[in-house]
mmCIF file of C-alpha atoms in Angstrom:
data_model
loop_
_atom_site.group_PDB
_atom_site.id
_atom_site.type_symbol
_atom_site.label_atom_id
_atom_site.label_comp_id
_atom_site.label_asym_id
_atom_site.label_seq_id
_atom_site.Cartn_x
_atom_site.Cartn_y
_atom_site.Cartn_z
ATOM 1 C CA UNK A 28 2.155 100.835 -13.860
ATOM 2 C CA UNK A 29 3.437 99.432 -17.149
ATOM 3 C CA UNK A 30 7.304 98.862 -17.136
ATOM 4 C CA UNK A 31 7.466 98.758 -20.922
ATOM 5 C CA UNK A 32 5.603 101.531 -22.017
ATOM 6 C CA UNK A 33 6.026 103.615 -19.021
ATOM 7 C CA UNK A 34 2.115 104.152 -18.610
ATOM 8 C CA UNK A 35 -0.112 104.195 -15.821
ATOM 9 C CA UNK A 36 -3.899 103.558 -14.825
ATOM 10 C CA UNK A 37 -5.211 106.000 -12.444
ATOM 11 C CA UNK A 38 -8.470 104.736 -11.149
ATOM 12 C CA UNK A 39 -11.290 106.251 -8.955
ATOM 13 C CA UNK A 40 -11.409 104.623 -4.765
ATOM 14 C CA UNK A 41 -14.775 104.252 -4.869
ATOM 15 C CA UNK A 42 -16.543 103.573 -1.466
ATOM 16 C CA UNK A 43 -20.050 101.475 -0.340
ATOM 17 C CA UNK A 44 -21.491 98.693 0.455
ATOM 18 C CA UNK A 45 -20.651 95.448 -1.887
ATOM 19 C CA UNK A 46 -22.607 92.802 -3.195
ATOM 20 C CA UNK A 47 -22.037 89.284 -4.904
ATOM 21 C CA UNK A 48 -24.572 87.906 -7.467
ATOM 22 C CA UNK A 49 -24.663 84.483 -9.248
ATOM 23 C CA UNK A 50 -26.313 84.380 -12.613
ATOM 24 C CA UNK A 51 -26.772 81.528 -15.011
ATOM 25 C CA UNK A 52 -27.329 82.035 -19.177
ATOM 26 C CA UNK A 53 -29.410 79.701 -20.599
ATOM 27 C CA UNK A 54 -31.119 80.262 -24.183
ATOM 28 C CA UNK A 55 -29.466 83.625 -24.510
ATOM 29 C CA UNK A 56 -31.459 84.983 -21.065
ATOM 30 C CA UNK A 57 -29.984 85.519 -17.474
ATOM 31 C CA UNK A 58 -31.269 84.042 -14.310
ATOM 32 C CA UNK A 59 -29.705 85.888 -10.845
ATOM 33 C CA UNK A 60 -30.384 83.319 -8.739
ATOM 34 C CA UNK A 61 -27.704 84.476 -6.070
ATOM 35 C CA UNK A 62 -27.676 88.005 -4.311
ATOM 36 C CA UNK A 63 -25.447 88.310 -1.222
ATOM 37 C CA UNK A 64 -24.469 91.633 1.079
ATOM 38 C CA UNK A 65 -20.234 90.719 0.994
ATOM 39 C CA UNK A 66 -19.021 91.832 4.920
ATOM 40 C CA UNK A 67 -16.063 94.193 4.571
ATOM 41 C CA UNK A 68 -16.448 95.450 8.387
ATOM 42 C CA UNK A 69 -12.660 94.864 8.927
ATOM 43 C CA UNK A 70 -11.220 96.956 6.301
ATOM 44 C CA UNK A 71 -9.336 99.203 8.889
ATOM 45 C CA UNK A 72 -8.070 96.062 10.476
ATOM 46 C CA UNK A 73 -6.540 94.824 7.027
ATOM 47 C CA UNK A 74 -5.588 97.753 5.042
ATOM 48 C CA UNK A 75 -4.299 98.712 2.249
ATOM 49 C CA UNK A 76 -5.359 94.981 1.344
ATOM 50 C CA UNK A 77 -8.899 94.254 0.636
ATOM 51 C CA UNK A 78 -10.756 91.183 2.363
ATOM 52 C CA UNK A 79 -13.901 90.460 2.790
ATOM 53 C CA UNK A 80 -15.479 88.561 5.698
ATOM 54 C CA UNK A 81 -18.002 86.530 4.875
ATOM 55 C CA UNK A 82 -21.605 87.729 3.192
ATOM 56 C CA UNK A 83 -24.875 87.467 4.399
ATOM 57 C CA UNK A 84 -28.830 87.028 2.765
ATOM 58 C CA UNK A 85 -30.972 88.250 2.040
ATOM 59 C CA UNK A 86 -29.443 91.248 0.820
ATOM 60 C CA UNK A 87 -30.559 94.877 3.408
ATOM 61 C CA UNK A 88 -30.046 97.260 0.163
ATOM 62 C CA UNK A 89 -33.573 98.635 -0.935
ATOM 63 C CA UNK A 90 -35.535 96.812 -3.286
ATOM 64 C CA UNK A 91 -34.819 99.255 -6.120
ATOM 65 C CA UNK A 92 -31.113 99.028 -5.560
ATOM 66 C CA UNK A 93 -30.963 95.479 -6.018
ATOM 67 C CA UNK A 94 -33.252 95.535 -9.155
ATOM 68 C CA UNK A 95 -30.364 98.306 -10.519
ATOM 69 C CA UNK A 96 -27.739 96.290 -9.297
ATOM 70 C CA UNK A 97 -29.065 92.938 -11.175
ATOM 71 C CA UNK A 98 -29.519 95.136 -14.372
ATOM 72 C CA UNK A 99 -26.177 96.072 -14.528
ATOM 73 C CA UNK A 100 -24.452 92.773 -13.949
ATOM 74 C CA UNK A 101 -27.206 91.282 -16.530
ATOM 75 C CA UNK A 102 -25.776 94.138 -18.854
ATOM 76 C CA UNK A 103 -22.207 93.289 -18.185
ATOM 77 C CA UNK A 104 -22.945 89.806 -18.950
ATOM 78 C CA UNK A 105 -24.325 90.565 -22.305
ATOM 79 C CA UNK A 106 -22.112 93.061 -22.899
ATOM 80 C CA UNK A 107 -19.072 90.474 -22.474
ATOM 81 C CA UNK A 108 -20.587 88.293 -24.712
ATOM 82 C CA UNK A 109 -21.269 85.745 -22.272
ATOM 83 C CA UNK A 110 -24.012 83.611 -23.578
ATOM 84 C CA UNK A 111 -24.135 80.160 -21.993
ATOM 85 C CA UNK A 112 -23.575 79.061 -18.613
ATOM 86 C CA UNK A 113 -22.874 80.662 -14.807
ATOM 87 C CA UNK A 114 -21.268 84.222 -14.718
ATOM 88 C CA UNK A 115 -20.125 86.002 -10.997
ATOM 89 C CA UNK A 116 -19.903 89.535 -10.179
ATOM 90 C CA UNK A 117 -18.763 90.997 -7.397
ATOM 91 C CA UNK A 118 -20.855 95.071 -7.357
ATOM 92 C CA UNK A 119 -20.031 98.046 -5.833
ATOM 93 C CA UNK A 120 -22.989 100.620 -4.693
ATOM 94 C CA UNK A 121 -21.323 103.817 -4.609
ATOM 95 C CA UNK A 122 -23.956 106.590 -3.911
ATOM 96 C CA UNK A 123 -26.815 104.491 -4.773
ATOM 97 C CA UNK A 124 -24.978 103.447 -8.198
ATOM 98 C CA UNK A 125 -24.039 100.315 -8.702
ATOM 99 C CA UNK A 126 -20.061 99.849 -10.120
ATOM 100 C CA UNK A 127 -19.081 96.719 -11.741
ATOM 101 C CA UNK A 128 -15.827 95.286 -9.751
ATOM 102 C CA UNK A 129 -15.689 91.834 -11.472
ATOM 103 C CA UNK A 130 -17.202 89.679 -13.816
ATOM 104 C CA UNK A 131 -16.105 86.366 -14.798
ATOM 105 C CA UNK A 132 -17.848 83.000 -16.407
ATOM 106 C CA UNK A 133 -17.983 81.406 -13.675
ATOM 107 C CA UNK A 134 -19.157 80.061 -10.376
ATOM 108 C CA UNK A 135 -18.608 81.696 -7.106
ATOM 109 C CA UNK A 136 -16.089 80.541 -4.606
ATOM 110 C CA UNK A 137 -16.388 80.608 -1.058
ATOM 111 C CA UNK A 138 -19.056 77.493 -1.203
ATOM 112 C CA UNK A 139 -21.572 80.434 -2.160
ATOM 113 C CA UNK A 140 -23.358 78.689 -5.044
ATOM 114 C CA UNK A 141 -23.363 74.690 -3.747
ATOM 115 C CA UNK A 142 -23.769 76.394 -0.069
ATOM 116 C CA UNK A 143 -25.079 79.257 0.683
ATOM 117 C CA UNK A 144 -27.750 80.204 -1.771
ATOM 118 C CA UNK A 145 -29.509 76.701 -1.846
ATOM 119 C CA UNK A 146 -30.012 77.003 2.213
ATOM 120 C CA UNK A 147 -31.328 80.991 1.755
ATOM 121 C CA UNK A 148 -33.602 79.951 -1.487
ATOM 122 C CA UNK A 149 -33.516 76.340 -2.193
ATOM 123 C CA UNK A 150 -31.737 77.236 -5.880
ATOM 124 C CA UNK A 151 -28.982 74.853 -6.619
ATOM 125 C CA UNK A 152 -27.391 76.326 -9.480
ATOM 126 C CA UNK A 153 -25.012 73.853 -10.007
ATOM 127 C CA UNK A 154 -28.165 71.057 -10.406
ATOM 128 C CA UNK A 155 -28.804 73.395 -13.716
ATOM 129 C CA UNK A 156 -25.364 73.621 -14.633
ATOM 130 C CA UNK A 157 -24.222 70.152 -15.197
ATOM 131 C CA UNK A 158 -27.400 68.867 -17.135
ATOM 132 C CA UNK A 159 -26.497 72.292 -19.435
ATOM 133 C CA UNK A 160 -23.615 70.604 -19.664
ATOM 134 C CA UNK A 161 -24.316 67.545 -21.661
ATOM 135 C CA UNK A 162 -26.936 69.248 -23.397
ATOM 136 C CA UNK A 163 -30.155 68.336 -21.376
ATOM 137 C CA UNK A 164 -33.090 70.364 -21.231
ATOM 138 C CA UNK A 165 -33.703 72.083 -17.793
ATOM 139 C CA UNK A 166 -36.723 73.842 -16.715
ATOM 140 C CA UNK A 167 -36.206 77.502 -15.957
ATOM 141 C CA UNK A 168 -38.207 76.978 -12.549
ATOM 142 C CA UNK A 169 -35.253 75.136 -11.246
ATOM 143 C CA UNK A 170 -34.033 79.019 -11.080
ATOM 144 C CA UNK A 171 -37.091 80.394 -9.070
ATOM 145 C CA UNK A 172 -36.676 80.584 -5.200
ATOM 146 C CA UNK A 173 -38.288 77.926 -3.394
ATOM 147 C CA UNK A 174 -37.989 79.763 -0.181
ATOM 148 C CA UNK A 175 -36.828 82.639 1.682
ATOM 149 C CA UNK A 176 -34.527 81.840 5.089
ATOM 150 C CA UNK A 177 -31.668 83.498 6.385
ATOM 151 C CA UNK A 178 -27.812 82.782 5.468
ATOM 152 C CA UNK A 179 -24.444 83.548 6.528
ATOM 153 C CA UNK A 180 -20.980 82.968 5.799
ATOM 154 C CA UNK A 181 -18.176 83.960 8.033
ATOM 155 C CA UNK A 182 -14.600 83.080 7.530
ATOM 156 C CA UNK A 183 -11.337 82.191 9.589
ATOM 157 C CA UNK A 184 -8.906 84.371 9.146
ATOM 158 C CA UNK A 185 -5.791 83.752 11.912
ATOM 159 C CA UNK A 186 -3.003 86.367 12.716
ATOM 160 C CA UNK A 187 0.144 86.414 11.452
ATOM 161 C CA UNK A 188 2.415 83.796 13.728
ATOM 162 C CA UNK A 189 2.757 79.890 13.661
ATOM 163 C CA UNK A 190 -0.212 78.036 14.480
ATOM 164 C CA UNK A 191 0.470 76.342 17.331
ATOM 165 C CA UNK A 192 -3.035 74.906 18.422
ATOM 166 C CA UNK A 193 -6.645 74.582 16.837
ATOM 167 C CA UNK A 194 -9.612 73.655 18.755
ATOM 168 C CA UNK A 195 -13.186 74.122 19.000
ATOM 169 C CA UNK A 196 -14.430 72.912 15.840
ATOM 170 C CA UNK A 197 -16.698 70.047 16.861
ATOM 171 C CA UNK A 198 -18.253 72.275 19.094
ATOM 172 C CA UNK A 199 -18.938 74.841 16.683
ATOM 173 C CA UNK A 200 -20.621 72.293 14.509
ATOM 174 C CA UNK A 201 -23.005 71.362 16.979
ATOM 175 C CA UNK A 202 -24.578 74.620 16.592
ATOM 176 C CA UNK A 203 -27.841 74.421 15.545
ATOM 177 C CA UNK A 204 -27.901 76.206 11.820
ATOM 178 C CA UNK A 205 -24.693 75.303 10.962
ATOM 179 C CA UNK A 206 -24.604 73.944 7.579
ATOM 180 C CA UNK A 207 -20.812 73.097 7.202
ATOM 181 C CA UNK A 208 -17.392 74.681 8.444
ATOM 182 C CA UNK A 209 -14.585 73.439 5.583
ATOM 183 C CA UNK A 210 -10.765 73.976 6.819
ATOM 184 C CA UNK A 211 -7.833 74.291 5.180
ATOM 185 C CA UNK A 212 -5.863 71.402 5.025
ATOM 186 C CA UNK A 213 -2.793 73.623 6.665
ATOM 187 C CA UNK A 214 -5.232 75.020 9.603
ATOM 188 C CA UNK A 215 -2.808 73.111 11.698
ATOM 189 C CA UNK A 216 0.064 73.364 14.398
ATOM 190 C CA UNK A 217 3.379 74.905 12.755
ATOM 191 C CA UNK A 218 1.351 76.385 9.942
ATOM 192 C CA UNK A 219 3.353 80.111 9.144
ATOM 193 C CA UNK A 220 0.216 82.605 8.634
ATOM 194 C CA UNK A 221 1.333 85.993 7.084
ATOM 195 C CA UNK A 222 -0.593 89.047 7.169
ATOM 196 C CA UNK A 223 -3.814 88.382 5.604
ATOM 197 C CA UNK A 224 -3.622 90.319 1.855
ATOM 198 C CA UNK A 225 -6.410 88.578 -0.531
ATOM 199 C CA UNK A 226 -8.955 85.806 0.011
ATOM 200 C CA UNK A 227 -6.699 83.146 -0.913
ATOM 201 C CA UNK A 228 -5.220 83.405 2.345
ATOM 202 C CA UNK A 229 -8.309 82.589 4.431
ATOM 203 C CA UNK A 230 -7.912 80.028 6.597
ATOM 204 C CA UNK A 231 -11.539 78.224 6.909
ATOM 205 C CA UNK A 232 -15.282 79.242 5.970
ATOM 206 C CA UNK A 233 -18.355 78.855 7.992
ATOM 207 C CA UNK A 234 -21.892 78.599 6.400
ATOM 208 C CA UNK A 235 -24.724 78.782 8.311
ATOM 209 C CA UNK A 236 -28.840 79.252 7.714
ATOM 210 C CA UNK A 237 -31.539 80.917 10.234
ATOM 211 C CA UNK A 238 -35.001 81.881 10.288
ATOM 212 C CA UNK A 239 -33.448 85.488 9.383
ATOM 213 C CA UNK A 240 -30.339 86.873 8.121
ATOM 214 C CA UNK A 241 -29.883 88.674 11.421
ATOM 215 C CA UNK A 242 -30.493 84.703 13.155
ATOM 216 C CA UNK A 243 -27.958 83.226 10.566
ATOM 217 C CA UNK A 244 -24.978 85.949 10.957
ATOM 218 C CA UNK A 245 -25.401 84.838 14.917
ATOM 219 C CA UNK A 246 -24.793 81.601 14.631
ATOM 220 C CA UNK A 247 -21.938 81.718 11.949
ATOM 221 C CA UNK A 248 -20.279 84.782 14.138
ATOM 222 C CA UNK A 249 -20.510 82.547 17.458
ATOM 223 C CA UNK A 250 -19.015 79.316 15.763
ATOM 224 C CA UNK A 251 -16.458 81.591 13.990
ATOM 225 C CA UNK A 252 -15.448 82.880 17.648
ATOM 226 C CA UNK A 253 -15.692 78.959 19.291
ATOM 227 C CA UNK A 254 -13.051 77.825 16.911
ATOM 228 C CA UNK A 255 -10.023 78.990 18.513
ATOM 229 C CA UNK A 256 -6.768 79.218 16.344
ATOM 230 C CA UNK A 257 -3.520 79.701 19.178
ATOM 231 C CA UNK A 258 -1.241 81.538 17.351
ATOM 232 C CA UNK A 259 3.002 82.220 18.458
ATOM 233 C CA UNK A 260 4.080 85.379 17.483
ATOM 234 C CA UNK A 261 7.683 84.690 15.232
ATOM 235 C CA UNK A 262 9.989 86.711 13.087
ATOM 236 C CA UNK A 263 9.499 85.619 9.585
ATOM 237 C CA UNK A 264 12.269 85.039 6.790
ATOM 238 C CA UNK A 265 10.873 85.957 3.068
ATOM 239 C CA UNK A 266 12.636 84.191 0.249
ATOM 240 C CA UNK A 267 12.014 83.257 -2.820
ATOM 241 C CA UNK A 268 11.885 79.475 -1.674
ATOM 242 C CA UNK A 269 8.475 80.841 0.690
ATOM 243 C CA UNK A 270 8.268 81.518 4.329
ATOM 244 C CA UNK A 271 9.884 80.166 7.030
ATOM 245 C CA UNK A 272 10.116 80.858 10.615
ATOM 246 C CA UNK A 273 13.292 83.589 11.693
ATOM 247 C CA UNK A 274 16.454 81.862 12.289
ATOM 248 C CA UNK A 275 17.017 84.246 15.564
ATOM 249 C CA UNK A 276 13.241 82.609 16.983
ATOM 250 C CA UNK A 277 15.309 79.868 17.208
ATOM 251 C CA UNK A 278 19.055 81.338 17.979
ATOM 252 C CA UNK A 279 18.249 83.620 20.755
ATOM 253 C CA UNK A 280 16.602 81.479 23.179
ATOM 254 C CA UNK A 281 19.503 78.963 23.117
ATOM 255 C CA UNK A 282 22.503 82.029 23.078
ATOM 256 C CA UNK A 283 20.623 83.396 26.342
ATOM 257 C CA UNK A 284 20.533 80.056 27.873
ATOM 258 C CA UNK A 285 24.230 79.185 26.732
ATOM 259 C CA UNK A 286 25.359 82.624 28.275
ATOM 260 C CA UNK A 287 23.384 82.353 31.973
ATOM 261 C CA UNK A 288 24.696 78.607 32.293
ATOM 262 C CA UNK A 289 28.717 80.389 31.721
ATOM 263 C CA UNK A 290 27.989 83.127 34.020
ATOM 264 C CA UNK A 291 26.922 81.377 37.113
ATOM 265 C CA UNK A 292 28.909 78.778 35.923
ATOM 266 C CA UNK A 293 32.041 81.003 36.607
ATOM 267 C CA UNK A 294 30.733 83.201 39.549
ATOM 268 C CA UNK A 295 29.946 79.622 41.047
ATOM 269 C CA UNK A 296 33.254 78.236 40.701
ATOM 270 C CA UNK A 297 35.659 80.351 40.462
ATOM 271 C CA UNK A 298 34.490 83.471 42.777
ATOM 272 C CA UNK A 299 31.970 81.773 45.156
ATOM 273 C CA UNK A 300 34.204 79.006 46.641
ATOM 274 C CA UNK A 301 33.320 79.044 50.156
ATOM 275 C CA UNK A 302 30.144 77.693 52.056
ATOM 276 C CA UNK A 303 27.525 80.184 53.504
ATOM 277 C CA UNK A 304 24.412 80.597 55.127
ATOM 278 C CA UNK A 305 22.312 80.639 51.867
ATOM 279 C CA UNK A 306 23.755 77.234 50.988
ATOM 280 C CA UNK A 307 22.941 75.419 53.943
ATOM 281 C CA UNK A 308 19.697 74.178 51.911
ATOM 282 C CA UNK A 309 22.354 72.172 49.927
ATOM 283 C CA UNK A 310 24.045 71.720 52.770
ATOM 284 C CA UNK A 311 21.571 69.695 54.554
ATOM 285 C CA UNK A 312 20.427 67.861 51.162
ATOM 286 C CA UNK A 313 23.980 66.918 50.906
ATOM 287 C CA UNK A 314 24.122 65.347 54.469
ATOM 288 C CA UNK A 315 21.002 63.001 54.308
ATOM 289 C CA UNK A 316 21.885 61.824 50.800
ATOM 290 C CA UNK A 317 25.319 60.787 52.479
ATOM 291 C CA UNK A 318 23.626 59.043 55.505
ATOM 292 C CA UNK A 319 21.280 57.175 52.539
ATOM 293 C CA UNK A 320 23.930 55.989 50.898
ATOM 294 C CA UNK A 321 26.146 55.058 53.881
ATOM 295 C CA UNK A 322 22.855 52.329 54.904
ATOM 296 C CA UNK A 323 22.599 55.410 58.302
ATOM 297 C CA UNK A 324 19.315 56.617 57.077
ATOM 298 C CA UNK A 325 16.508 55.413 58.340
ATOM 299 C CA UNK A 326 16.346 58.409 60.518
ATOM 300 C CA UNK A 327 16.362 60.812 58.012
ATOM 301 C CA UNK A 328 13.391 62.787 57.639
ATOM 302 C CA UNK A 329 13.035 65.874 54.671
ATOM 303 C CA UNK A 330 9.709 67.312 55.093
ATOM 304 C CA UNK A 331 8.433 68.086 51.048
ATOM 305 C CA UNK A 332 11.011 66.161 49.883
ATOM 306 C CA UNK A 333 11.778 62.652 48.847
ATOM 307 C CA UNK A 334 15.046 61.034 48.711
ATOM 308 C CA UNK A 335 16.074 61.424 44.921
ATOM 309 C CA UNK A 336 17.072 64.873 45.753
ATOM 310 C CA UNK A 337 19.594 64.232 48.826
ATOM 311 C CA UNK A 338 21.080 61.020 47.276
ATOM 312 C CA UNK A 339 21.593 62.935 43.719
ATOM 313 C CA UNK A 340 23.840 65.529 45.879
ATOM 314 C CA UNK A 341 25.788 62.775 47.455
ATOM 315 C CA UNK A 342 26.257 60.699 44.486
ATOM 316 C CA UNK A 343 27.721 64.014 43.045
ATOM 317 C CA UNK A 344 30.279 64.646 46.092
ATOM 318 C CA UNK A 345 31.228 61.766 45.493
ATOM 319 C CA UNK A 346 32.240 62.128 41.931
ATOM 320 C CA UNK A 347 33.527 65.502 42.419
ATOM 321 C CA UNK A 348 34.926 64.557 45.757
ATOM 322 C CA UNK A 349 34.035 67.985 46.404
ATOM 323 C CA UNK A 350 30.815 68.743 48.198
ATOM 324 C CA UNK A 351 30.441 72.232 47.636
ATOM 325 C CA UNK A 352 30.682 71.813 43.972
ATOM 326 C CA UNK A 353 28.019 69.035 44.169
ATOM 327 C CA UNK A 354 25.643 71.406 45.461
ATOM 328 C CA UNK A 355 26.802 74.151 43.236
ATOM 329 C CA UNK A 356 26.468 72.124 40.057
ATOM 330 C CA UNK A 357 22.587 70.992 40.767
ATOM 331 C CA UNK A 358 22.220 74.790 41.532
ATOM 332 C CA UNK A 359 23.517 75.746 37.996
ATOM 333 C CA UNK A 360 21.895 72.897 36.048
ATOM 334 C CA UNK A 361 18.845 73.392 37.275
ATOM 335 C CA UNK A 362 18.517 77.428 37.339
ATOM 336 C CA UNK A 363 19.400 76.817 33.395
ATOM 337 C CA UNK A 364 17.002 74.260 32.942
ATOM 338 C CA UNK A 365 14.390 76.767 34.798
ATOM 339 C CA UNK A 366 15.425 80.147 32.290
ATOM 340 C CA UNK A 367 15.271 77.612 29.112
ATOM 341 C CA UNK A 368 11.879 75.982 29.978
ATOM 342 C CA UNK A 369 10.274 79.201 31.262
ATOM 343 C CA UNK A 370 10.686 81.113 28.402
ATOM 344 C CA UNK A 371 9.081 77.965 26.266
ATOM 345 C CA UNK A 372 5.967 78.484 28.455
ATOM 346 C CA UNK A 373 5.692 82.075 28.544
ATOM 347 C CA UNK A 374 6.142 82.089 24.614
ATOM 348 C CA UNK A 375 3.226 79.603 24.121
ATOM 349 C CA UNK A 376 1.031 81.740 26.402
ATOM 350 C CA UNK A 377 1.880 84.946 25.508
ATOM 351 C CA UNK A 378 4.608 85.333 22.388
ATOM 352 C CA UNK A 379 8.115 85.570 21.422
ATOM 353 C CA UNK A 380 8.531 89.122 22.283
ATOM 354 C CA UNK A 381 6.986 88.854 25.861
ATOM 355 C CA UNK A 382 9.261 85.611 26.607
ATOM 356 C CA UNK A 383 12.073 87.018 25.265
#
């Protein structure tokens, strides 16, 4: 939609499997050295945004569809006018016809052309590239395949929360086939994540090779699923200045805490001011930290317990003079200490909502 001239493009939602090539130009002809089946099996997960999972070679679309789908892109290239160096596409087959989605003078990203095409074929591109550069000859074999293996890429893509741990990653690098696993430098505790809505936001790439693509997308799927990203569910503030955590993530744990410690605060003091039979645990604290302190206690004998415990309580009467209170006040510091701490533990396990 065009604000100025009050137009709008109404495009076709096309549907199919996707593919990526990587071609380089040199002397006016094309060499697609890269073909790659792109993994969109989450789209439900991440709709109405569009992001891709990784890609996988060689390539399960019939021989003749790839041929087509090379022809095109080859097409588009000329057809752009691009006439020296690498150009991407990214291809749609929509019933058996391939649609252009993007084409741009450039490498690939997503390690695809310095990654994951020289462990499936043994073509470094990028070799090629740099003596085209500065104008040195190259020799079109450097383009031919040298083999045929299996490769994967899968990538991380967290929740949306704060990061609050990461681990697993050495020990999904010691799995045989793994070629590399690159990070972002903010995979990291107290990293925001959003919802995930293009492929800038991906958090981490794995690259893999195998005997077979169906080897390779094992091993990149089971170190994807080693690495394990411990995400804290928060409320998020959007701003212009970015994203930052919700100010009531932090507010609401301390106002509940602040409001329990006033409540049995007051029904402690001012409405329970009499001794009973569930305080004689306090009661019998209060009595052996007294004997302690009087030099009397070499007698006394708390099974479970040592005797920081009955000496705090005494130490206490004997500020407050008032024994009761004493025992009343360790009650309510320590039942507030219990709510604040608890719900610190069940948010890190579970989330905010849960501890909360």
């Amino acid at each position: 939609f065009c604000k100025s001239k009050k137009e709008i493009i109404v495009e076709e939602y096309l549907t199919g499997p996707q593919v990526s090539t990587e071609t380089v130009v040199y002397q006016n002809k094309c060499y697609t050295t890269g073909f790659s089946d792109r993994n969109y099996s989450n789209l439900k997960k991440y709709e109405p945004y569009f992001i891709e999972d990784g890609g996988d070679m060689p390539s399960n679309l019939p021989i003749e569809t790839q041929k087509e789908a090379i022809r095109i892109a080859e097409k588009t290239i000329k057809t752009l006018g691009i006439n020296f160096g690498a150009a991407k596409g990214d291809i749609l087959i929509h019933n058996n016809i391939p649609y252009i989605l993007e084409m741009a003078s450039r490498t690939s990203g997503g390690r695809f052309a310095s990654h994951q095409v020289p462990s499936a074929t043994g073509v470094n591109i990028l070799s090629s590239l740099l003596k085209m550069s500065v104008s040195d000859p190259i020799d079109v074999e450097e383009f031919k395949p040298k083999f045929y293996r299996g490769s994967s890429q899968r990538y991380i893509l967290p929740p949306p929360g704060k990061i609050v741990s990461v681990t697993g990653v050495e020990e999904a690098r010691k799995i045989e086939g793994v070629i590399d696993i690159i990070l972002s430098d903010d995979l990291k505790p107290g990293t925001i994540i959003t919802n995930m809505k293009n492929h800038t936001d991906r958090k981490g790439i794995i690259i893999t090779v195998g005997e077979t693509r169906n080897d390779a997308t094992e091993k990149a799927v089971r170190a994807r699923d080693l690495i394990n990203v411990k995400m804290r569910w928060i409320k998020m503030n959007m701003s212009k200045h970015g994203i930052s955590e919700s100010s009531g993530e932090k507010k609401y744990p301390i106002l509940i805490t602040v409001c329990f410690f006033l409540i049995t605060s007051l029904v402690s003091f001012f409405y329970h001011d009499f001794w009973t039979i569930f305080d004689q645990d306090g009661l019998i604290y209060l009595s052996a930290g007294q004997q302690i302190l009087e030099g009397t206690g070499s007698n006394v004998s708390l099974p479970n317990s040592g005797p920081a415990g009955p000496i705090l309580f005494a130490t206490l009467e004997i500020i407050t003079n008032n024994g009761l209170y004493a025992t009343k006040l360790v009650s309510v510091i320590s039942g507030t200490a219990i709510v604040f701490f608890s719900y610190h533990v069940f948010r890190n396990i579970f989330n905010y909502k849960i501890a909360i």
